[in-house]
Amino acid sequence: MANYALDTPQAVEAGLTVNDLVRVLRRRRNVGLIILGACFLLALLYCITATKRYAAVALVQVQKEGATPIDLTDLGAPAAGLGADAAATSINLETQTQILQSDTLALAVIRDLNLEATPDFKSHWNPISAVIGLFTPSGKPDPQGASLEDSPARRTRAIHKFEKNLTVKVLTGTRLLQVSYADPDPKLSAAVVNKLVQSLTDFSFESKTASSSEASDFLQSQLADLRKQSEEDQAKLAALQKGTDMFSLGTDSNGHEQLYSSVLDKLQQSTAALSAANQNRIVKEAVYKAVRTGNAELISELSGTAGAAGGAPVANSLVLIQNLRLQQSTLQQQIADGELKYGTAYPRMAELHAQLDHVNTALNDEIARVATRAKNDYDIAVSNENQIRVENEANHRAADALKDKAVDYTIQRDEANQSRTLYEDLLKKLKETGVLKGLKGGDLSIVDPARVPAAPSKPDTLLVLAGSIAVGLLFAFGGMLIAEGLDRSIHTTSQIEQMGLPLIGILPEYGNGQPAIEGMRGLRTLAAPRSAYSEAVRSIRSSLVTVGVAQHRVIVVTSANAHEGKSVTARNLAVSVAQQGKRVVLVDADFRSTADAGPEFTAKEGLSTLLAGPPVAPTLLQVPKQPNLFILPGGATPPNPAELLSSPRMNLLIDELKQQFELVLIDSPPVLPVVDAAILSAMADSTVLVAHQGVTEEASLARAYQILASRAKPDSIAVVLNGVSTNSDLYHSYFGKTTANYYQEDAHETA
């Protein structure tokens, strides 16, 4: 048996690209359009049925607010900076906003305008609220005949309804508050806003009046206490001043009080003297220790330092030592140079040695004298330092005894000054302006009162419809992705290639609304030979059948499940091969399905009778206008189709047909429901597995291929993708974008 080898591509991993996403959106555009249309229709229905609400708007200006009801900024409080002023303004605006939204003002407006009697405040049954109420505990019922304030449930409902329709916001960059209220009655909405703003103004004025009155009474009561306290502080200050030996010398240029104390003055002088004596003793001690070493070079370096310490004899001796040291160094250098030049016996060398001995003797004598003088200076400095220290300690004890009294005096002086200043400034303020002038005016003013609106503000039809389109697009995008993810059917050739299955071609959708199977008369390859479908069949024919091959071939056409286009594909393929001039026989081996088979395939005698009855020559039907194409009908449905197809007589029949025809094309039952296709594929040279785009699932196609590969050679099985739309990306990518314009069909032919 000849074998038609098919190239089997390897499975490849492909990532999702932008083009893939675009193709998914195009493929699922119907799902997206349905979701988008549903969202738009719901929004339109809402706009038609929703209650029309009219929003009245008022503008209220909030003036700059002081820190207290009475202006006390000139009593010594620091002026606020720009940052503090901006923060205070923001807090004030937020405060007024919260007051406008408070329950107190809401209840006042509801009560004064009797809003509970309006239809908008009537209770309506809500299914969501009813369901939530089943799972939430209910409180005690409201008392019969109680007021709104004393009815918790009724009050809560009314406030919630009022707050739902109320909007208060601060206009950015201004001191303006925008207050709006929406209600089905336009006049009532304006009345609510004006009443609410008036309630805020009254509340603010009453709060200011009460606060100012309390502050005035408090300040008046405090004036007498401040005066008495100031007098007592001044008396205590005078008494403390007498016992502290401290005297006031007035104030300096900065306004600070200058005080004088003889004890502190003595302490300051003795401390300065002790510091000077300490420094003098340190210098004298350093000179004494340096001289005591007897090092002439070290002593000569003290010249200029000891003189600053004060001892004139020691300073003179140090200068003399420095000069003698210089002479000594000069003579030593001359002796060294002479000995090197003239030798030690030169007469001049003896003279220089004598001069050096004389300088050494004078230097040693002077060092001894300066040591004695430095010792005397050091002893005198130590004695003087001790004497001054004793005096300084006595002054410290006297100052320590005065310290506590001075602290008490300073504290009392500050308290007396503060109480006197506060009393005098407050008294001056009250005398100049009076308490009533300190009352601030109202800090709220109405810029625009609420007026009856001319048109409803809710629902905003354009906004709702635009929002529905935006939401619909979002949901549509998600719905298309979900639909793509849930759909496991085959839509692209890449799915087949990734499964590792050989694909030999695709077939476009079969006709425009005409039946898929109507016998042999309505086949596209006969009725429209120049159509895109016919060209696609020829492309598959070229992959399966080679022109000029003498050996007969047997091809089985099947599918994974029923209604995937296998019979249509087999019949059109048979016509296409016959149009090449080859003798072709189309064998109907699908005993189980005869619906819409056409008159050529419904004969009582056929394949089943040949296999089940006595051996006779098969009766073949010739297709009209196709002298090379013959049909072997399936015949009556046998009770055991699989056994008949696997019998030796089936093999003999195929061998007999191969002797008469160049191509034996077998229309087989689907693979997954029955085993017939697998039996026939083992007898065939090639097997065509037809898949329908959007119908055949990946798992079904893979399972069908595995079943066929278990009986036939895997490389003899090919896949054809059927039912591809000519407007799809798959069709354009497979055949090219200009394919639809390329085909020149007759006027009576349809794509």
XYZ file of C-alpha atoms in Angstrom:
751
model
C 0.000 0.000 0.000
C 1.423 3.340 -1.023
C 1.785 5.898 1.728
C 1.347 9.669 1.275
C 3.818 11.269 3.697
C 2.737 14.488 5.378
C 5.102 16.931 7.022
C 4.282 17.116 10.705
C 5.383 20.386 12.343
C 6.698 20.409 15.853
C 4.640 21.973 18.623
C 5.794 25.469 19.399
C 5.187 27.854 22.251
C 3.746 31.207 21.171
C 3.288 34.244 23.368
C 0.330 36.614 23.198
C 1.091 39.585 20.966
C -0.809 42.778 20.204
C -1.914 41.314 16.878
C -3.226 38.243 18.664
C -5.215 40.472 21.008
C -6.654 42.436 18.094
C -7.682 39.211 16.393
C -9.364 38.024 19.585
C -11.325 41.283 19.804
C -12.411 40.999 16.183
C -13.394 37.379 16.622
C -15.416 38.128 19.756
C -16.828 41.456 18.607
C -20.391 40.119 18.750
C -19.979 39.383 22.460
C -18.549 42.846 23.019
C -21.329 44.539 21.063
C -23.969 42.658 23.066
C -22.420 43.712 26.394
C -21.922 47.302 25.228
C -25.485 47.483 23.946
C -26.837 46.028 27.191
C -24.973 48.637 29.273
C -26.190 51.441 27.013
C -29.797 50.205 27.112
C -29.715 49.908 30.914
C -28.369 53.456 31.175
C -31.001 54.717 28.753
C -33.724 52.919 30.704
C -32.420 54.486 33.913
C -32.486 57.975 32.370
C -36.093 57.415 31.246
C -37.429 55.986 34.521
C -35.280 57.836 37.115
C -36.886 60.606 39.161
C -35.965 64.049 37.860
C -34.240 66.092 40.551
C -33.694 69.834 40.557
C -30.600 71.147 42.345
C -30.728 74.657 43.835
C -27.315 76.211 44.561
C -26.240 78.982 46.949
C -22.822 80.595 47.519
C -21.728 81.582 51.019
C -18.613 83.645 51.778
C -16.682 82.845 54.968
C -14.838 85.905 56.316
C -11.453 85.724 58.021
C -11.955 84.713 61.624
C -10.028 86.009 64.654
C -8.670 83.794 67.376
C -11.180 84.992 70.046
C -14.532 86.810 70.047
C -12.793 89.903 71.528
C -9.694 91.068 69.649
C -6.804 90.735 72.096
C -3.955 90.732 69.581
C -2.457 93.931 71.015
C -2.075 92.441 74.533
C 1.276 90.971 73.581
C 0.211 87.959 71.485
C 2.518 87.431 68.486
C 1.113 88.128 65.036
C 0.316 85.075 62.956
C 2.383 84.482 59.840
C 1.164 83.679 56.369
C 1.381 79.945 56.971
C -0.645 80.150 60.175
C -3.237 82.371 58.450
C -3.631 79.901 55.554
C -3.976 76.996 57.960
C -6.552 78.885 60.029
C -8.538 79.714 56.885
C -8.539 76.075 55.782
C -9.666 74.916 59.224
C -12.393 77.572 59.328
C -13.739 76.559 55.894
C -13.722 72.886 56.838
C -15.463 73.692 60.117
C -18.251 75.608 58.381
C -18.618 72.763 55.877
C -19.055 70.213 58.645
C -21.539 72.460 60.474
C -23.631 72.721 57.304
C -23.682 68.908 57.136
C -24.403 68.438 60.847
C -27.449 66.604 62.128
C -28.553 69.628 64.170
C -29.012 71.899 61.150
C -30.508 69.056 59.123
C -33.157 68.364 61.759
C -33.941 72.078 62.038
C -34.547 72.369 58.270
C -36.561 69.135 58.143
C -38.715 70.318 61.025
C -39.224 73.910 59.834
C -40.067 72.959 56.225
C -41.976 69.794 57.196
C -39.924 67.739 54.727
C -41.210 64.463 56.156
C -44.557 65.157 54.537
C -43.033 65.425 51.055
C -43.123 62.398 48.696
C -39.338 62.280 48.552
C -39.126 61.499 52.294
C -41.801 58.822 52.233
C -40.556 55.295 52.832
C -40.390 53.081 49.742
C -39.872 49.341 49.665
C -36.364 48.446 48.579
C -35.530 44.787 47.861
C -31.874 45.267 48.773
C -32.738 46.925 52.076
C -35.313 44.224 52.753
C -32.745 41.446 52.265
C -30.130 43.259 54.384
C -32.757 43.787 57.100
C -33.198 40.026 57.426
C -29.578 39.677 58.611
C -29.231 42.844 60.715
C -30.679 43.262 64.222
C -33.566 45.710 64.470
C -33.709 48.278 67.278
C -36.617 49.254 69.447
C -39.587 50.756 67.610
C -40.155 54.497 67.871
C -42.600 55.670 70.553
C -46.099 56.462 69.332
C -46.659 60.176 68.736
C -43.070 61.121 69.633
C -41.332 64.068 67.983
C -38.735 63.662 65.291
C -35.956 64.353 67.806
C -37.233 61.578 70.116
C -37.758 58.970 67.365
C -34.357 57.352 66.633
C -35.344 55.227 63.621
C -37.456 57.929 62.036
C -34.792 60.546 62.727
C -32.043 58.391 61.227
C -34.029 57.799 58.022
C -34.846 61.487 57.623
C -31.247 62.618 58.212
C -29.908 59.965 55.822
C -32.325 61.096 53.105
C -31.469 64.752 53.683
C -27.701 64.140 53.595
C -28.058 62.048 50.438
C -29.524 65.028 48.559
C -27.242 67.670 50.126
C -23.871 68.647 48.682
C -21.458 71.097 50.348
C -18.031 71.837 48.917
C -15.331 74.493 49.152
C -14.485 76.281 45.916
C -10.740 75.873 45.466
C -8.672 79.002 46.082
C -11.569 80.991 47.585
C -13.440 81.500 50.857
C -16.682 80.436 49.181
C -18.864 77.489 50.113
C -21.191 76.028 47.490
C -24.350 74.551 48.997
C -26.758 72.581 46.814
C -29.799 70.412 47.453
C -31.570 68.159 44.942
C -35.319 67.493 45.145
C -38.102 66.587 42.697
C -39.772 69.910 43.577
C -37.591 72.809 42.277
C -39.190 75.359 44.639
C -38.637 73.116 47.632
C -34.966 72.553 46.726
C -34.363 76.336 46.731
C -36.243 76.725 50.010
C -34.159 73.986 51.670
C -30.845 75.577 50.621
C -31.874 79.078 51.765
C -33.207 77.731 55.062
C -30.026 75.741 55.652
C -27.786 78.754 54.947
C -29.909 80.949 57.220
C -29.701 78.318 59.955
C -25.913 78.336 59.629
C -25.819 82.151 59.904
C -28.051 82.084 63.003
C -26.010 79.322 64.562
C -22.768 81.219 63.966
C -24.166 84.481 65.392
C -25.591 82.790 68.463
C -22.303 81.015 69.088
C -20.361 84.274 68.771
C -22.776 86.143 71.048
C -22.672 83.493 73.753
C -18.899 83.219 73.565
C -18.386 87.006 73.667
C -20.738 87.391 76.599
C -18.909 84.736 78.573
C -15.540 86.301 77.743
C -16.733 89.778 78.777
C -18.052 88.600 82.124
C -14.873 86.661 82.768
C -12.575 89.615 81.955
C -14.531 91.983 84.169
C -14.278 89.578 87.093
C -10.554 89.137 86.507
C -9.681 92.855 86.480
C -10.149 93.231 90.234
C -8.108 90.141 90.951
C -5.310 91.339 88.632
C -5.163 94.723 90.364
C -4.990 93.177 93.832
C -2.388 90.674 92.694
C -0.227 93.429 91.171
C -0.270 95.465 94.398
C 0.746 92.434 96.465
C 3.600 91.599 94.057
C 4.996 95.146 94.264
C 4.956 95.061 98.100
C 6.811 91.742 98.174
C 9.378 93.078 95.711
C 10.138 96.113 97.898
C 10.628 93.946 100.971
C 13.012 91.590 99.189
C 15.102 94.456 97.798
C 15.990 95.709 101.296
C 17.517 92.371 102.356
C 19.497 91.580 99.240
C 22.034 94.467 99.250
C 20.972 95.016 95.586
C 20.237 98.425 94.092
C 18.607 99.289 90.778
C 20.578 101.575 88.472
C 17.770 101.988 85.914
C 17.573 100.304 82.501
C 20.048 100.064 79.645
C 19.486 100.947 75.982
C 17.697 97.615 75.427
C 15.283 98.191 78.292
C 16.925 95.667 80.653
C 17.081 96.593 84.351
C 20.611 97.193 85.743
C 21.285 95.987 89.337
C 24.301 96.653 91.598
C 25.556 94.631 94.633
C 28.793 95.420 96.582
C 29.216 91.754 97.558
C 29.034 90.613 93.939
C 31.404 93.431 92.913
C 34.022 92.315 95.474
C 33.651 88.704 94.336
C 34.219 89.718 90.729
C 37.370 91.695 91.577
C 38.869 88.948 93.767
C 38.136 86.339 91.098
C 39.980 88.407 88.474
C 42.940 88.922 90.836
C 43.091 85.207 91.632
C 43.160 84.394 87.914
C 46.066 86.801 87.321
C 48.025 85.443 90.338
C 47.468 81.897 89.127
C 48.846 82.728 85.681
C 51.890 84.513 87.210
C 52.659 81.549 89.465
C 52.464 79.125 86.509
C 54.952 81.203 84.480
C 57.386 81.586 87.404
C 57.170 77.876 88.147
C 57.910 77.015 84.519
C 60.974 79.295 84.499
C 62.199 77.891 87.781
C 61.894 74.263 86.617
C 63.666 75.042 83.334
C 66.562 76.871 85.052
C 66.939 74.123 87.629
C 67.857 71.649 84.872
C 71.058 73.634 84.171
C 70.678 73.187 80.408
C 72.126 76.402 78.940
C 70.437 75.897 75.577
C 66.983 75.362 77.151
C 67.446 78.347 79.491
C 68.490 80.628 76.633
C 65.211 79.839 74.832
C 63.248 81.331 77.798
C 64.493 84.786 76.948
C 61.526 87.017 76.205
C 59.097 84.759 78.096
C 60.253 85.291 81.664
C 60.363 89.065 81.147
C 56.653 89.033 80.399
C 56.125 87.258 83.706
C 57.395 90.306 85.628
C 60.873 89.567 87.162
C 63.362 92.109 85.704
C 66.556 90.502 87.224
C 65.563 87.088 85.897
C 64.788 88.538 82.503
C 68.176 90.290 82.323
C 69.966 87.109 83.328
C 68.156 85.153 80.642
C 69.192 87.690 78.020
C 72.803 87.517 79.257
C 72.734 83.707 79.147
C 71.415 83.826 75.612
C 74.312 86.140 74.571
C 76.909 83.951 76.323
C 75.424 80.922 74.644
C 75.797 82.641 71.280
C 79.469 83.488 72.015
C 80.087 79.909 73.108
C 78.672 78.582 69.879
C 80.708 81.025 67.792
C 84.046 80.140 69.540
C 83.353 76.421 69.199
C 82.818 76.844 65.485
C 86.031 78.904 65.100
C 88.086 76.298 67.004
C 86.682 73.518 64.862
C 87.456 75.396 61.643
C 91.051 76.366 62.825
C 91.958 72.845 63.891
C 90.771 71.560 60.592
C 92.779 74.182 58.688
C 95.939 74.831 60.839
C 96.040 71.971 63.343
C 95.939 72.013 67.167
C 99.500 73.386 67.549
C 98.692 76.659 65.866
C 99.182 79.588 68.370
C 95.773 81.023 67.526
C 94.142 77.811 68.783
C 95.411 78.330 72.324
C 93.991 81.851 72.387
C 90.617 80.645 71.187
C 90.575 77.868 73.816
C 91.270 80.395 76.533
C 88.393 82.614 75.382
C 86.047 79.585 75.296
C 86.979 78.608 78.885
C 86.276 82.161 80.029
C 82.818 82.136 78.333
C 81.993 78.730 79.848
C 82.878 79.945 83.324
C 80.778 83.085 82.950
C 77.861 81.023 81.565
C 77.910 78.591 84.511
C 78.063 81.428 87.028
C 75.127 83.197 85.402
C 73.060 79.998 85.355
C 73.618 79.559 89.089
C 72.567 83.173 89.764
C 69.415 82.948 87.604
C 68.423 79.718 89.393
C 68.497 81.501 92.734
C 66.521 84.461 91.402
C 63.913 82.195 89.708
C 63.454 80.305 92.994
C 62.760 83.528 94.844
C 60.311 84.759 92.195
C 58.446 81.421 92.290
C 58.134 81.468 96.103
C 56.787 85.021 96.042
C 54.225 84.096 93.331
C 52.994 81.070 95.336
C 52.582 83.152 98.476
C 50.698 85.901 96.620
C 48.371 83.353 94.980
C 47.505 81.723 98.308
C 46.707 85.045 99.888
C 44.375 86.099 97.063
C 42.675 82.662 97.059
C 41.796 83.014 100.752
C 40.222 86.401 100.038
C 38.292 85.033 97.026
C 36.879 82.137 99.027
C 35.620 84.555 101.655
C 33.877 86.595 98.929
C 32.358 83.362 97.491
C 30.862 82.506 100.866
C 29.366 85.968 101.125
C 27.920 85.681 97.592
C 26.501 82.204 98.294
C 24.693 83.605 101.269
C 23.191 86.281 98.979
C 22.317 83.919 96.099
C 18.979 82.565 97.353
C 17.766 86.041 98.188
C 18.795 87.342 94.762
C 16.922 84.515 92.998
C 13.803 85.199 95.015
C 14.150 88.866 94.193
C 14.494 88.212 90.442
C 11.499 85.893 90.355
C 9.369 88.271 92.329
C 10.430 91.188 90.141
C 9.375 89.329 86.962
C 6.051 88.335 88.450
C 5.351 91.875 89.576
C 6.220 93.269 86.132
C 4.056 90.729 84.317
C 0.999 91.212 86.511
C 1.313 95.002 86.306
C 1.727 94.955 82.488
C -1.224 92.587 81.974
C -3.482 94.634 84.200
C -2.519 97.952 82.621
C -2.872 96.688 79.002
C -6.205 94.989 79.604
C -7.584 97.975 81.450
C -6.439 100.291 78.652
C -8.049 98.033 76.031
C -11.364 97.893 77.808
C -11.385 101.662 78.440
C -10.608 102.506 74.792
C -12.989 100.169 72.958
C -15.355 98.773 75.547
C -16.375 95.195 75.820
C -19.294 95.480 73.388
C -16.998 96.848 70.657
C -14.946 93.706 70.937
C -17.873 91.643 69.721
C -17.054 90.461 66.198
C -19.615 90.811 63.475
C -20.931 87.748 61.665
C -18.223 86.086 59.566
C -20.705 84.600 57.032
C -22.288 86.448 54.131
C -24.561 85.118 51.397
C -23.142 85.872 47.942
C -25.830 84.095 45.892
C -29.046 82.864 47.499
C -30.576 79.689 46.119
C -32.962 80.312 43.232
C -35.514 77.968 41.699
C -33.671 75.905 39.044
C -35.042 75.821 35.510
C -33.870 72.349 34.475
C -33.257 69.102 36.347
C -29.684 68.259 37.297
C -30.257 64.554 37.811
C -30.062 62.323 35.998
C -27.419 63.866 33.738
C -28.379 62.031 30.561
C -25.227 62.782 28.612
C -22.987 61.896 31.549
C -24.887 58.691 32.305
C -24.867 57.566 28.676
C -21.183 58.468 28.279
C -20.426 56.602 31.483
C -22.415 53.604 30.288
C -20.363 53.557 27.095
C -17.117 53.739 29.070
C -18.231 51.025 31.490
C -19.677 49.013 28.619
C -16.386 49.141 26.747
C -14.569 47.965 29.858
C -17.034 45.137 30.482
C -17.105 44.288 26.785
C -13.334 44.001 26.710
C -13.399 41.769 29.770
C -16.315 39.761 28.395
C -14.533 39.163 25.092
C -11.420 37.981 26.931
C -13.507 35.718 29.180
C -15.402 34.330 26.198
C -12.102 33.670 24.447
C -10.692 31.995 27.538
C -13.756 29.777 28.050
C -14.028 28.842 24.376
C -11.848 25.784 23.761
C -12.828 25.448 20.107
C -10.384 25.964 17.261
C -10.273 29.420 15.702
C -6.776 29.750 14.263
C -4.313 27.607 12.406
C -1.732 28.339 15.096
C -3.815 26.312 17.558
C -3.564 23.292 15.275
C 0.154 23.838 14.711
C 0.822 24.195 18.424
C -0.868 20.840 18.937
C 1.690 19.343 16.549
C -0.924 18.349 13.941
C -0.239 18.667 10.169
C -2.507 21.262 8.530
C -2.827 21.027 4.718
C -5.393 23.758 4.103
C -8.453 25.708 5.140
C -11.911 25.940 3.554
C -14.111 29.048 3.656
C -17.722 29.036 4.784
C -19.875 26.909 2.544
C -22.276 29.190 0.627
C -24.617 31.961 1.777
C -27.450 30.415 3.699
C -27.874 27.419 1.411
C -27.981 23.906 2.911
C -24.635 22.359 3.673
C -25.621 19.011 2.153
C -28.110 18.766 -0.727
C -26.792 15.838 -2.637
C -24.324 16.257 -5.476
C -26.319 18.867 -7.428
C -25.599 21.872 -5.230
C -21.914 21.313 -4.589
C -19.835 24.481 -4.782
C -17.223 22.866 -6.991
C -20.006 22.141 -9.536
C -22.229 25.236 -9.134
C -19.439 27.787 -8.639
C -16.168 26.392 -9.975
C -14.433 29.794 -9.811
C -15.468 30.607 -6.250
C -13.073 30.981 -3.337
C -14.353 27.707 -1.880
C -13.599 25.807 -5.071
C -10.081 27.267 -5.210
C -9.488 26.229 -1.597
C -10.610 22.664 -2.413
C -8.177 22.594 -5.337
C -5.387 23.688 -2.977
C -6.158 20.749 -0.679
C -6.437 18.451 -3.699
C -2.905 19.407 -4.760
C -1.618 18.503 -1.311
C -3.299 15.073 -1.310
C -3.324 13.849 -4.889
C -0.373 14.026 -7.269
C -1.155 14.275 -10.955
C 0.264 11.470 -13.069
C 0.719 8.922 -10.268
C -0.346 5.559 -11.632
C -0.886 3.828 -8.333
C -4.397 4.108 -6.883
C -4.802 5.849 -3.677
C -7.340 5.442 -0.881
C -8.250 8.550 1.147
C -10.568 8.530 4.173
C -12.330 11.775 5.089
C -13.591 12.003 8.668
C -14.013 14.425 11.585
C -13.895 14.360 15.359
C -17.667 14.789 15.776
C -20.726 15.017 13.576
C -21.783 18.202 11.739
C -18.252 19.464 11.209
C -18.324 19.373 7.387
C -16.611 16.087 6.557
C -19.221 14.903 4.023
C -19.308 18.255 2.217
C -15.517 18.276 2.114
C -15.357 14.685 0.805
C -17.891 15.315 -1.972
C -16.343 18.576 -3.153
C -12.884 17.002 -3.032
C -14.167 14.089 -5.154
C -15.573 16.513 -7.742
C -12.341 18.519 -7.798
C -10.203 15.414 -8.419
C -12.636 14.215 -11.083
C -12.322 17.602 -12.798
C -8.646 16.746 -13.345
C -9.715 13.858 -15.548
C -9.130 11.125 -12.980
C -11.597 8.352 -12.314
C -12.872 8.801 -8.764
C -15.295 6.778 -6.680
C -16.899 8.312 -3.580
C -17.777 5.618 -1.038
C -20.390 6.520 1.599
C -19.221 4.499 4.627
C -21.285 6.504 7.167
C -24.166 4.074 7.774
C -25.467 5.896 10.825
C -26.398 9.276 9.271
C -28.621 9.689 6.203
C -30.321 13.007 6.989
C -29.974 15.576 4.153
C -27.812 13.102 2.279
C -29.452 13.707 -1.112
C -31.041 11.228 -3.487
C -27.716 9.803 -4.646
C -26.935 8.447 -1.174
C -30.335 7.140 -0.040
C -30.512 3.992 -2.175
C -31.456 0.783 -0.395
C -28.673 -1.102 -2.093
C -25.112 -0.062 -1.433
C -22.003 -0.703 0.668
C -23.838 -2.387 3.542
C -25.547 -4.892 1.261
C -22.278 -5.645 -0.517
C -20.555 -6.425 2.787
C -23.434 -8.309 4.381
C -24.807 -10.259 1.366
C -23.319 -12.658 -1.122
C -20.311 -11.464 -3.129
C -21.550 -9.475 -6.117
C -20.102 -6.693 -8.224
C -20.793 -3.274 -6.688
C -23.448 -1.135 -8.333
C -22.060 2.375 -8.825
C -23.974 5.575 -9.615
C -22.429 8.038 -12.053
C -22.721 11.741 -11.200
C -24.438 13.674 -13.992
C -22.172 15.887 -16.094
C -19.151 14.272 -14.379
C -18.281 11.137 -16.371
C -15.238 10.394 -14.177
C -17.074 10.550 -10.826
C -19.016 7.586 -9.387
C -20.795 7.076 -6.072
C -21.141 3.955 -3.942
C -24.072 4.673 -1.541
C -24.058 3.409 2.003
C -27.220 1.386 1.649
C -29.460 0.285 4.488
C -28.207 0.784 8.022
C -26.794 -2.561 9.248
C -26.985 -3.683 12.896
C -23.219 -4.101 13.097
C -21.425 -1.361 11.040
C -18.032 -1.735 12.686
C -17.925 -5.483 12.110
C -18.827 -5.047 8.436
C -16.171 -2.373 7.851
C -13.470 -4.460 9.521
C -14.374 -7.641 7.646
C -12.108 -9.155 4.950
C -14.763 -8.380 2.359
C -14.179 -4.653 2.969
C -10.512 -5.097 2.139
C -11.403 -7.050 -0.969
C -13.876 -4.352 -2.007
C -11.284 -1.611 -1.631
C -8.782 -3.627 -3.656
C -11.398 -4.128 -6.371
C -12.224 -0.403 -6.449
C -8.527 0.500 -6.636
C -8.316 -1.592 -9.786
C -11.103 0.404 -11.437
C -10.456 3.938 -10.147
C -7.462 6.207 -9.643
C -8.819 7.530 -6.352
C -11.048 5.869 -3.784
C -12.493 8.551 -1.503
C -14.269 7.193 1.592
C -16.712 9.355 3.564
C -16.261 7.929 7.049
C -18.304 8.391 10.258
C -16.903 10.719 12.979
C -13.971 9.406 14.989
C -15.061 10.010 18.575
C -18.621 8.546 18.598
C -17.774 5.272 16.793
C -14.730 3.222 15.860
C -15.534 3.035 12.130
C -13.169 5.845 11.068
C -10.205 4.254 12.872
C -10.899 0.931 11.112
C -11.084 2.558 7.691
C -7.960 4.718 8.261
C -5.909 1.535 8.697
C -6.941 0.506 5.153
C -6.292 3.919 3.574
C -3.202 5.570 2.199
C -4.157 8.962 3.682
C -6.702 10.237 6.196
C -8.173 13.732 6.140
C -9.388 14.902 9.558
C -11.850 17.794 9.062
C -12.243 20.394 11.845
C -14.818 23.190 11.855
C -13.716 26.644 12.995
C -15.507 27.700 16.170
C -17.153 24.254 16.545
C -14.437 21.634 16.928
C -12.712 21.774 20.302
C -8.969 21.382 20.699
C -9.325 18.395 23.002
C -11.702 16.646 20.566
C -9.377 17.178 17.625
C -6.342 15.976 19.567
C -8.231 12.900 20.809
C -9.450 12.078 17.291
C -5.912 12.371 15.934
C -4.607 10.028 18.652
C -7.281 7.438 17.861
C -6.502 7.544 14.142
C -2.734 7.430 14.798
C -3.209 4.258 16.860
C -4.447 2.417 13.706
C -2.782 4.278 10.826
C 0.615 5.841 10.395
C 0.724 9.284 12.056
C 2.385 10.837 9.002
C -0.532 9.734 6.791
C -3.065 11.868 8.698
C -3.756 15.463 7.635
C -6.039 18.167 9.079
C -8.313 20.514 7.140
C -9.904 23.512 8.899
C -13.441 24.069 7.589
C -15.996 26.892 7.888
C -13.553 29.848 7.918
C -15.198 33.223 7.267
C -13.813 35.085 4.250
C -13.863 38.267 6.359
C -11.814 36.800 9.185
C -8.164 37.536 9.972
C -7.398 33.839 9.588
C -8.660 33.775 6.007
C -6.786 36.961 5.078
C -3.558 35.833 6.718
C -3.759 32.405 5.020
C -4.777 33.475 1.494
C -3.835 37.187 1.534
C -5.916 40.341 2.039
C -6.633 40.819 -1.676
C -7.968 37.315 -2.239
C -11.627 38.347 -2.161
C -11.082 40.781 -5.032
C -8.985 38.323 -6.997
C -11.678 35.685 -7.611
C -13.828 36.412 -10.673
C -16.997 34.418 -10.137
C -19.913 34.275 -12.529
C -22.941 36.448 -11.858
C -24.938 33.447 -10.643
C -22.144 32.287 -8.341
C -22.033 33.404 -4.732
C -18.995 33.512 -2.470
